[in-house]
Amino acid sequence: MFKKLLAPPGKKPRLSDAEVARKYPRYRTQVIISIFVGYMGYYFVRNTTSILSGILKMSATEIGIITCASYIAYGVSKFVSGLISDESNSKIFLPLGLLLSGIINIFIGVIPSVITSVWLFTIFYLINGWLQGMGWPPGARTLVYWFGNKERITYGTIWNLSHNFGGAIAPLLAGAGLALAGNDPLAQARAAYWFPGIVVCIMAVIIYFIQEDTPESVGLPPIEEYKSEEYRESDNAKLEEDAAAVEMSMGEIVKKYILPNTKLMWSSLYAALVYILRYGIVSWTPKFLATSIQDGGKGITAAAGMGGFSFFELGGIAGMLIAGWVSAKLFKNSKPLTNVACLIITLILLVAYWFIPAGPEYMIWDFAILIGLGASIYGPVMMVGLYAMELVPKAAAGAAAGLSGTFSYVGGATVATLVIGIIVDHLGWGVAFIVFGISGIAAIICTLLSRDKSLEYWEDDKK
């Protein structure tokens, strides 16, 4: 029954040329809005525990256990969901995961014993993490089916901004929940889960009505035909490979295009290292800023710590836009070279973030650096999924993006949450920053090893 629910809708009879010309732009606008708003909604209910890390009465290790469980489940789910998504209807797949994730967060908020028990909390967050894995793959599938090669960096950048809008708005929704619950700290914490959960359930219903699966599912030609003038002669081999892959089973695609793909594996390992930086910084920023100076933190208030979470995400908006432009204009659409430039800046800012003196009087400098770190880290974060999709045929886009996500979360986010939490409790914040620095250097090496020069071209390159 579940398989029938998710089954692709099939192809509809081709519309007339006049209708194609009229409807194609409208549908493309619809689907980019759908995957943007939909994935933004996933972020409303993904990192609430990290947002509240300066408020929840738990140790860094306990918070690490809870968030780590979510990220491990998310990472595995992202790959499994990628395999399923490639053979499913994204019109259903995308909003279904959002709806179920919203319901789980409502349960966390309304069942009194959940947030007072580390292990019960962990179980619920593990389920939430699995459902969160249903968000990225259908968005990746939508991107490759509705947008051509040369415009994909532009629309991919737009889509990836949903990370940051979602991450920046999430503390506001959590704060609204806190405000709704009065003065009881436990009721406030619970409301920070159920209120965003209700919001995303409503969003899921809206997404269902504006998302579409593929152009062929609504009577339109494939994107390669609609944007034929944008494809180079050298793209023909890739188009033929895409066509052949459509006829293959998912098992055959994995054996031929995923497992033996060395560059995809290096790219996935790079993704894990970048996610140590991404989640290591953003997940612990609220607690790091709220921790007293005597304990190695910045000695700022818990509310300011939540603000730091938002500033990091807002910086990512500028970072993705700049990274997309730099990739297209300076590096021949080379995502690995763009990543190297961003990571060098990240390493410099990490040193500044650690060595800026502690205390409320230096808070403005901490926030400024967090904006810069968001900008420098989210460029590579955006490139992770986009580059993975370029390294495989279109029919395997969800699986490639899912594999990259599995490395990102099972490897990267696990270290960023549980391992860093243990390090903070037992060795201090300084050792945590050393781990971040090593991760950045290793990420530079891995992204260079993943570089495929055949995918690089200027926007006006006609071969």
Short mmCIF file of C-alpha atoms in Angstrom, two decimals:
data_model
loop_
_atom_site.label_atom_id
_atom_site.label_comp_id
_atom_site.label_asym_id
_atom_site.label_seq_id
_atom_site.Cartn_x
_atom_site.Cartn_y
_atom_site.Cartn_z
CA MET A 1 0.00 0.00 0.00
CA PHE A 2 2.88 2.36 0.86
CA LYS A 3 4.53 1.57 -2.48
CA LYS A 4 1.29 2.39 -4.30
CA LEU A 5 1.01 5.67 -2.42
CA LEU A 6 4.49 6.76 -3.50
CA ALA A 7 4.36 5.36 -7.06
CA PRO A 8 5.30 7.83 -9.84
CA PRO A 9 2.26 9.30 -11.61
CA GLY A 10 3.37 8.21 -15.09
CA LYS A 11 3.51 10.28 -18.28
CA LYS A 12 0.58 12.31 -19.51
CA PRO A 13 -0.12 12.94 -23.22
CA ARG A 14 2.11 15.69 -24.63
CA LEU A 15 0.52 19.13 -24.62
CA SER A 16 0.49 21.32 -27.72
CA ASP A 17 3.50 23.54 -28.40
CA ALA A 18 1.52 26.62 -27.41
CA GLU A 19 0.52 25.06 -24.10
CA VAL A 20 4.08 23.90 -23.47
CA ALA A 21 5.39 27.43 -24.01
CA ARG A 22 2.74 28.82 -21.66
CA LYS A 23 2.80 26.21 -18.89
CA TYR A 24 6.48 25.22 -18.63
CA PRO A 25 7.61 28.48 -16.96
CA ARG A 26 4.66 28.38 -14.55
CA TYR A 27 5.34 24.81 -13.47
CA ARG A 28 9.04 25.54 -13.03
CA THR A 29 8.16 28.45 -10.77
CA GLN A 30 5.78 26.23 -8.82
CA VAL A 31 8.27 23.45 -8.20
CA ILE A 32 11.16 25.72 -7.17
CA ILE A 33 8.84 27.43 -4.67
CA SER A 34 7.64 24.03 -3.50
CA ILE A 35 11.07 22.53 -2.82
CA PHE A 36 12.29 25.81 -1.29
CA VAL A 37 9.38 26.24 1.12
CA GLY A 38 9.17 22.50 1.75
CA TYR A 39 12.82 22.07 2.69
CA MET A 40 12.71 25.28 4.73
CA GLY A 41 9.88 23.68 6.70
CA TYR A 42 12.01 20.62 7.47
CA TYR A 43 14.49 22.95 9.18
CA PHE A 44 11.78 24.41 11.39
CA VAL A 45 11.63 21.07 13.25
CA ARG A 46 15.14 19.65 12.79
CA ASN A 47 17.49 21.41 15.21
CA THR A 48 15.23 22.56 18.06
CA THR A 49 17.30 20.69 20.66
CA SER A 50 20.46 22.46 19.51
CA ILE A 51 18.64 25.80 19.59
CA LEU A 52 17.60 25.11 23.20
CA SER A 53 21.01 23.74 24.26
CA GLY A 54 21.68 26.84 26.36
CA ILE A 55 18.28 26.47 28.06
CA LEU A 56 17.73 22.71 28.53
CA LYS A 57 19.03 21.45 31.86
CA MET A 58 21.27 18.81 30.29
CA SER A 59 24.99 18.28 29.96
CA ALA A 60 26.75 18.68 26.61
CA THR A 61 27.10 14.88 26.44
CA GLU A 62 23.35 14.32 26.96
CA ILE A 63 22.46 16.89 24.30
CA GLY A 64 25.06 15.24 22.06
CA ILE A 65 23.43 11.81 22.51
CA ILE A 66 19.99 13.15 21.56
CA THR A 67 21.10 15.14 18.52
CA CYS A 68 23.55 12.44 17.42
CA ALA A 69 20.74 9.87 17.30
CA SER A 70 18.76 12.19 15.05
CA TYR A 71 21.68 12.78 12.70
CA ILE A 72 22.58 9.09 12.40
CA ALA A 73 18.99 8.24 11.56
CA TYR A 74 18.86 11.18 9.17
CA GLY A 75 22.05 10.16 7.41
CA VAL A 76 20.92 6.56 6.82
CA SER A 77 17.44 7.71 5.87
CA LYS A 78 18.82 10.22 3.38
CA PHE A 79 20.46 7.43 1.36
CA VAL A 80 17.52 5.04 1.68
CA SER A 81 15.10 7.85 0.88
CA GLY A 82 17.26 8.78 -2.09
CA LEU A 83 16.89 5.26 -3.51
CA ILE A 84 13.14 5.31 -2.89
CA SER A 85 12.73 8.88 -4.12
CA ASP A 86 14.27 8.10 -7.52
CA GLU A 87 11.37 5.70 -8.10
CA SER A 88 8.64 7.72 -6.32
CA ASN A 89 6.32 10.66 -6.82
CA SER A 90 7.97 13.74 -5.32
CA LYS A 91 4.55 15.42 -5.13
CA ILE A 92 3.74 12.97 -2.32
CA PHE A 93 7.21 12.09 -1.00
CA LEU A 94 8.27 15.63 -0.10
CA PRO A 95 5.20 16.77 1.91
CA LEU A 96 4.65 13.34 3.51
CA GLY A 97 7.98 13.44 5.33
CA LEU A 98 7.34 17.02 6.42
CA LEU A 99 3.90 16.16 7.77
CA LEU A 100 5.14 13.17 9.76
CA SER A 101 8.11 15.11 11.16
CA GLY A 102 5.74 17.84 12.31
CA ILE A 103 3.55 15.27 14.06
CA ILE A 104 6.56 13.77 15.88
CA ASN A 105 7.57 17.22 17.14
CA ILE A 106 4.03 17.81 18.37
CA PHE A 107 4.29 14.53 20.30
CA ILE A 108 7.60 15.63 21.83
CA GLY A 109 5.92 18.80 23.00
CA VAL A 110 2.62 17.45 24.30
CA ILE A 111 3.83 14.26 26.02
CA PRO A 112 5.19 15.57 29.37
CA SER A 113 7.78 12.85 30.02
CA VAL A 114 9.67 13.08 26.69
CA ILE A 115 11.96 16.05 27.30
CA THR A 116 12.68 14.99 30.89
CA SER A 117 14.03 11.56 29.88
CA VAL A 118 17.23 11.47 27.85
CA TRP A 119 16.50 8.03 26.41
CA LEU A 120 12.84 8.66 25.58
CA PHE A 121 13.86 11.97 24.05
CA THR A 122 16.53 10.15 22.04
CA ILE A 123 14.01 7.63 20.66
CA PHE A 124 11.65 10.37 19.49
CA TYR A 125 14.52 12.34 17.96
CA LEU A 126 15.77 9.23 16.20
CA ILE A 127 12.34 8.86 14.56
CA ASN A 128 12.34 12.55 13.71
CA GLY A 129 15.76 12.20 12.09
CA TRP A 130 14.57 9.35 9.89
CA LEU A 131 11.58 11.37 8.68
CA GLN A 132 13.81 14.38 8.06
CA GLY A 133 15.75 12.25 5.57
CA MET A 134 12.73 12.37 3.26
CA GLY A 135 13.24 16.09 2.53
CA TRP A 136 16.41 16.40 0.45
CA PRO A 137 16.15 13.57 -2.15
CA PRO A 138 12.81 14.62 -3.74
CA GLY A 139 14.14 18.18 -3.94
CA ALA A 140 17.28 16.95 -5.73
CA ARG A 141 15.10 14.88 -8.06
CA THR A 142 12.96 17.92 -8.83
CA LEU A 143 16.03 20.02 -9.57
CA VAL A 144 17.52 17.65 -12.16
CA TYR A 145 14.22 16.95 -13.91
CA TRP A 146 13.00 20.55 -14.18
CA PHE A 147 16.20 22.58 -14.68
CA GLY A 148 19.00 22.24 -17.23
CA ASN A 149 22.71 21.78 -16.60
CA LYS A 150 23.76 25.40 -17.03
CA GLU A 151 20.94 26.86 -14.95
CA ARG A 152 21.15 24.25 -12.22
CA ILE A 153 23.79 26.14 -10.25
CA THR A 154 21.47 29.16 -10.15
CA TYR A 155 18.34 27.27 -9.15
CA GLY A 156 20.35 24.97 -6.90
CA THR A 157 21.65 28.03 -5.07
CA ILE A 158 18.11 29.36 -4.68
CA TRP A 159 16.93 26.01 -3.35
CA ASN A 160 19.82 25.69 -0.92
CA LEU A 161 19.00 29.05 0.61
CA SER A 162 16.05 27.23 2.18
CA HIS A 163 18.58 25.74 4.65
CA ASN A 164 19.39 29.15 5.97
CA PHE A 165 15.96 30.70 5.92
CA GLY A 166 14.69 27.63 7.75
CA GLY A 167 17.58 27.66 10.21
CA ALA A 168 17.25 31.40 10.85
CA ILE A 169 13.47 31.26 11.34
CA ALA A 170 13.56 28.13 13.54
CA PRO A 171 14.78 30.00 16.67
CA LEU A 172 12.00 32.55 16.11
CA LEU A 173 9.38 29.78 16.02
CA ALA A 174 10.94 28.17 19.09
CA GLY A 175 10.92 31.58 20.77
CA ALA A 176 7.25 32.04 19.87
CA GLY A 177 6.57 28.69 21.52
CA LEU A 178 8.45 29.82 24.63
CA ALA A 179 6.35 32.99 24.75
CA LEU A 180 3.09 31.08 24.38
CA ALA A 181 3.83 28.84 27.35
CA GLY A 182 4.04 31.43 30.12
CA ASN A 183 6.68 31.27 32.85
CA ASP A 184 6.96 27.52 33.47
CA PRO A 185 10.41 26.50 32.08
CA LEU A 186 9.27 22.92 31.32
CA ALA A 187 6.11 24.10 29.54
CA GLN A 188 8.20 26.63 27.60
CA ALA A 189 10.61 23.96 26.38
CA ARG A 190 7.75 21.68 25.33
CA ALA A 191 6.02 24.52 23.46
CA ALA A 192 9.23 25.13 21.49
CA TYR A 193 8.57 21.71 19.89
CA TRP A 194 4.79 21.54 19.44
CA PHE A 195 4.32 25.05 18.04
CA PRO A 196 6.75 24.65 15.08
CA GLY A 197 5.30 21.14 14.61
CA ILE A 198 1.84 22.57 13.98
CA VAL A 199 3.28 25.15 11.57
CA VAL A 200 5.00 22.54 9.38
CA CYS A 201 1.93 20.27 9.28
CA ILE A 202 0.04 23.16 7.70
CA MET A 203 2.93 23.79 5.32
CA ALA A 204 2.96 20.13 4.22
CA VAL A 205 -0.64 20.36 3.03
CA ILE A 206 0.16 23.48 1.01
CA ILE A 207 3.26 21.87 -0.55
CA TYR A 208 1.21 18.91 -1.78
CA PHE A 209 -0.92 21.18 -3.93
CA ILE A 210 1.93 23.06 -5.62
CA GLN A 211 4.59 20.35 -6.11
CA GLU A 212 4.76 18.27 -9.32
CA ASP A 213 6.87 15.20 -10.04
CA THR A 214 8.44 15.52 -13.53
CA PRO A 215 7.63 17.56 -16.66
CA GLU A 216 6.35 14.41 -18.37
CA SER A 217 3.90 13.82 -15.50
CA VAL A 218 2.02 17.00 -16.50
CA GLY A 219 2.27 16.60 -20.28
CA LEU A 220 5.46 18.60 -20.85
CA PRO A 221 8.66 17.55 -22.68
CA PRO A 222 11.81 16.66 -20.70
CA ILE A 223 14.07 19.55 -19.76
CA GLU A 224 16.75 18.46 -22.28
CA GLU A 225 14.25 19.07 -25.07
CA TYR A 226 12.83 22.28 -23.63
CA LYS A 227 16.31 23.76 -23.05
CA SER A 228 18.07 22.06 -25.96
CA GLU A 229 19.95 25.24 -26.96
CA GLU A 230 21.80 25.23 -23.61
CA TYR A 231 23.37 21.83 -24.04
CA ARG A 232 26.85 21.58 -25.51
CA GLU A 233 27.88 18.98 -28.00
CA SER A 234 30.08 17.47 -25.31
CA ASP A 235 26.94 16.93 -23.20
CA ASN A 236 25.62 14.30 -25.64
CA ALA A 237 27.43 11.41 -23.96
CA LYS A 238 25.98 12.45 -20.60
CA LEU A 239 22.48 12.68 -22.08
CA GLU A 240 22.84 9.20 -23.59
CA GLU A 241 24.03 7.88 -20.24
CA ASP A 242 21.03 9.52 -18.53
CA ALA A 243 18.66 7.87 -21.01
CA ALA A 244 20.25 4.45 -20.52
CA ALA A 245 20.15 4.74 -16.73
CA VAL A 246 16.39 5.35 -16.77
CA GLU A 247 15.92 1.77 -18.02
CA MET A 248 18.10 0.27 -15.25
CA SER A 249 16.90 -1.00 -11.89
CA MET A 250 18.00 0.85 -8.78
CA GLY A 251 20.26 -2.07 -7.83
CA GLU A 252 21.99 -1.87 -11.21
CA ILE A 253 22.40 1.90 -10.88
CA VAL A 254 24.00 1.53 -7.45
CA LYS A 255 26.41 -1.15 -8.70
CA LYS A 256 27.39 0.77 -11.84
CA TYR A 257 27.24 4.46 -10.92
CA ILE A 258 27.42 4.73 -7.11
CA LEU A 259 29.70 2.16 -5.48
CA PRO A 260 32.59 2.23 -8.02
CA ASN A 261 32.45 6.02 -8.40
CA THR A 262 35.72 7.10 -6.77
CA LYS A 263 35.14 10.81 -7.17
CA LEU A 264 31.69 10.48 -5.61
CA MET A 265 33.27 8.70 -2.64
CA TRP A 266 35.88 11.42 -2.15
CA SER A 267 33.14 14.02 -2.46
CA SER A 268 31.08 12.17 0.17
CA LEU A 269 34.04 11.99 2.57
CA TYR A 270 34.55 15.71 2.01
CA ALA A 271 30.87 16.19 2.87
CA ALA A 272 31.39 14.45 6.23
CA LEU A 273 34.28 16.77 7.09
CA VAL A 274 32.38 19.90 6.08
CA TYR A 275 29.44 18.82 8.23
CA ILE A 276 31.73 18.51 11.24
CA LEU A 277 32.34 22.22 10.74
CA ARG A 278 28.74 23.11 9.96
CA TYR A 279 27.06 21.32 12.84
CA GLY A 280 30.00 21.55 15.18
CA ILE A 281 29.74 25.33 15.06
CA VAL A 282 26.00 25.93 14.78
CA SER A 283 24.92 23.15 17.18
CA TRP A 284 27.19 24.34 19.95
CA THR A 285 27.05 28.09 19.38
CA PRO A 286 24.11 28.62 21.81
CA LYS A 287 25.89 26.67 24.55
CA PHE A 288 29.36 28.08 23.80
CA LEU A 289 28.10 31.67 23.96
CA ALA A 290 26.06 30.97 27.12
CA THR A 291 28.83 29.08 28.99
CA SER A 292 30.60 31.13 31.64
CA ILE A 293 34.05 32.56 30.99
CA GLN A 294 35.41 30.45 33.86
CA ASP A 295 34.29 27.29 32.03
CA GLY A 296 35.87 28.35 28.73
CA GLY A 297 32.81 29.88 27.07
CA LYS A 298 32.01 33.43 25.99
CA GLY A 299 29.95 34.35 29.05
CA ILE A 300 26.96 35.78 27.17
CA THR A 301 23.27 35.10 27.91
CA ALA A 302 21.29 32.07 26.69
CA ALA A 303 19.06 34.36 24.61
CA ALA A 304 22.13 35.77 22.87
CA GLY A 305 23.26 32.21 22.24
CA MET A 306 20.03 31.50 20.36
CA GLY A 307 20.64 34.70 18.41
CA GLY A 308 24.08 33.42 17.43
CA PHE A 309 22.38 30.37 15.88
CA SER A 310 20.30 32.67 13.67
CA PHE A 311 23.26 34.90 12.72
CA PHE A 312 25.20 31.84 11.51
CA GLU A 313 22.28 30.79 9.31
CA LEU A 314 21.75 34.31 7.96
CA GLY A 315 25.41 34.46 6.98
CA GLY A 316 24.84 31.29 4.99
CA ILE A 317 22.36 33.10 2.72
CA ALA A 318 25.03 35.49 1.52
CA GLY A 319 27.57 32.66 1.40
CA MET A 320 25.51 30.52 -0.96
CA LEU A 321 24.80 33.42 -3.30
CA ILE A 322 28.46 34.41 -3.39
CA ALA A 323 29.65 30.81 -3.80
CA GLY A 324 27.29 30.27 -6.73
CA TRP A 325 28.56 33.43 -8.44
CA VAL A 326 32.22 32.63 -7.72
CA SER A 327 31.81 29.11 -9.07
CA ALA A 328 30.28 30.31 -12.34
CA LYS A 329 32.46 33.38 -12.92
CA LEU A 330 35.86 32.54 -11.47
CA PHE A 331 36.24 28.75 -11.44
CA LYS A 332 34.49 27.48 -14.62
CA ASN A 333 31.61 26.07 -12.55
CA SER A 334 34.13 24.03 -10.56
CA LYS A 335 32.56 23.24 -7.23
CA PRO A 336 35.74 21.69 -5.74
CA LEU A 337 37.81 24.83 -6.44
CA THR A 338 35.06 27.02 -4.97
CA ASN A 339 35.03 24.79 -1.89
CA VAL A 340 38.77 25.22 -1.36
CA ALA A 341 38.47 29.02 -1.42
CA CYS A 342 35.58 28.93 1.08
CA LEU A 343 37.34 26.51 3.42
CA ILE A 344 40.49 28.62 3.62
CA ILE A 345 38.35 31.56 4.75
CA THR A 346 36.58 29.27 7.25
CA LEU A 347 39.87 28.25 8.87
CA ILE A 348 40.90 31.89 9.30
CA LEU A 349 37.55 32.80 10.87
CA LEU A 350 37.67 29.80 13.22
CA VAL A 351 40.92 31.10 14.69
CA ALA A 352 39.32 34.52 15.16
CA TYR A 353 36.17 33.01 16.75
CA TRP A 354 38.27 31.21 19.36
CA PHE A 355 40.71 34.02 20.15
CA ILE A 356 38.29 36.98 20.32
CA PRO A 357 38.15 37.83 24.07
CA ALA A 358 35.16 36.52 26.05
CA GLY A 359 32.50 38.68 27.66
CA PRO A 360 29.30 40.52 26.68
CA GLU A 361 31.27 43.58 25.55
CA TYR A 362 32.74 41.51 22.68
CA MET A 363 29.41 39.97 21.67
CA ILE A 364 29.18 42.06 18.47
CA TRP A 365 32.48 40.57 17.28
CA ASP A 366 31.27 37.04 18.00
CA PHE A 367 28.11 37.66 15.98
CA ALA A 368 30.07 39.22 13.09
CA ILE A 369 32.38 36.20 12.95
CA LEU A 370 29.41 33.83 13.08
CA ILE A 371 27.91 35.60 10.07
CA GLY A 372 31.23 35.15 8.26
CA LEU A 373 31.48 31.50 9.25
CA GLY A 374 27.93 30.90 8.02
CA ALA A 375 28.87 32.51 4.71
CA SER A 376 32.09 30.56 4.26
CA ILE A 377 30.73 27.16 5.36
CA TYR A 378 27.39 27.17 3.58
CA GLY A 379 28.99 27.62 0.17
CA PRO A 380 30.63 24.18 0.46
CA VAL A 381 27.47 22.78 2.10
CA MET A 382 25.48 23.82 -0.97
CA MET A 383 28.05 22.34 -3.33
CA VAL A 384 27.99 18.92 -1.61
CA GLY A 385 24.64 17.77 -2.95
CA LEU A 386 24.84 19.64 -6.27
CA TYR A 387 28.22 18.15 -7.12
CA ALA A 388 27.13 14.64 -6.15
CA MET A 389 24.24 14.90 -8.62
CA GLU A 390 26.60 15.96 -11.41
CA LEU A 391 28.80 12.90 -10.92
CA VAL A 392 26.02 10.42 -11.83
CA PRO A 393 23.22 10.04 -14.41
CA LYS A 394 19.99 11.92 -13.76
CA ALA A 395 18.14 8.76 -12.73
CA ALA A 396 20.62 8.27 -9.88
CA ALA A 397 20.54 11.87 -8.61
CA GLY A 398 18.55 11.05 -5.47
CA ALA A 399 20.81 8.11 -4.61
CA ALA A 400 24.00 10.17 -5.08
CA ALA A 401 22.64 13.05 -3.02
CA GLY A 402 21.48 10.53 -0.43
CA LEU A 403 24.91 8.90 -0.20
CA SER A 404 26.50 12.30 0.28
CA GLY A 405 23.94 12.98 2.99
CA THR A 406 24.68 9.69 4.72
CA PHE A 407 28.37 10.56 4.96
CA SER A 408 27.45 14.10 6.06
CA TYR A 409 25.28 13.03 8.95
CA VAL A 410 26.36 9.53 10.02
CA GLY A 411 30.00 10.61 9.83
CA GLY A 412 30.11 14.39 10.09
CA ALA A 413 27.17 15.32 12.28
CA THR A 414 27.87 12.42 14.67
CA VAL A 415 31.33 13.80 15.38
CA ALA A 416 29.93 17.35 15.51
CA THR A 417 27.37 16.48 18.17
CA LEU A 418 28.21 13.45 20.30
CA VAL A 419 32.01 13.50 20.00
CA ILE A 420 32.27 17.27 20.38
CA GLY A 421 29.85 17.12 23.34
CA ILE A 422 32.08 14.59 25.10
CA ILE A 423 35.18 16.63 24.26
CA VAL A 424 33.62 19.80 25.66
CA ASP A 425 32.62 18.08 28.91
CA HIS A 426 35.98 16.39 29.49
CA LEU A 427 38.67 18.29 27.55
CA GLY A 428 37.26 21.77 27.02
CA TRP A 429 36.33 24.04 24.15
CA GLY A 430 39.92 24.49 22.98
CA VAL A 431 40.26 20.84 21.93
CA ALA A 432 36.94 21.11 20.11
CA PHE A 433 38.31 23.99 18.03
CA ILE A 434 41.41 21.92 17.20
CA VAL A 435 39.10 19.18 15.84
CA PHE A 436 37.32 21.79 13.71
CA GLY A 437 40.63 23.00 12.29
CA ILE A 438 41.82 19.49 11.40
CA SER A 439 38.47 18.79 9.73
CA GLY A 440 38.78 21.91 7.57
CA ILE A 441 42.28 20.99 6.35
CA ALA A 442 41.22 17.40 5.58
CA ALA A 443 38.14 18.69 3.72
CA ILE A 444 40.35 20.74 1.40
CA ILE A 445 42.36 17.63 0.50
CA CYS A 446 39.26 15.51 -0.14
CA THR A 447 37.49 18.06 -2.30
CA LEU A 448 40.55 18.38 -4.53
CA LEU A 449 40.65 14.59 -4.92
CA SER A 450 36.99 14.64 -5.98
CA ARG A 451 37.57 17.15 -8.78
CA ASP A 452 36.31 16.11 -12.23
CA LYS A 453 37.60 18.58 -14.84
CA SER A 454 35.21 17.28 -17.50
CA LEU A 455 32.35 18.96 -15.59
CA GLU A 456 33.98 22.39 -15.67
CA TYR A 457 33.02 25.03 -18.25
CA TRP A 458 32.36 28.74 -18.54
CA GLU A 459 28.76 29.86 -18.93
CA ASP A 460 29.41 30.89 -22.54
CA ASP A 461 31.55 27.86 -23.38
CA LYS A 462 30.29 26.34 -26.66
CA LYS A 463 32.25 23.27 -27.66
#
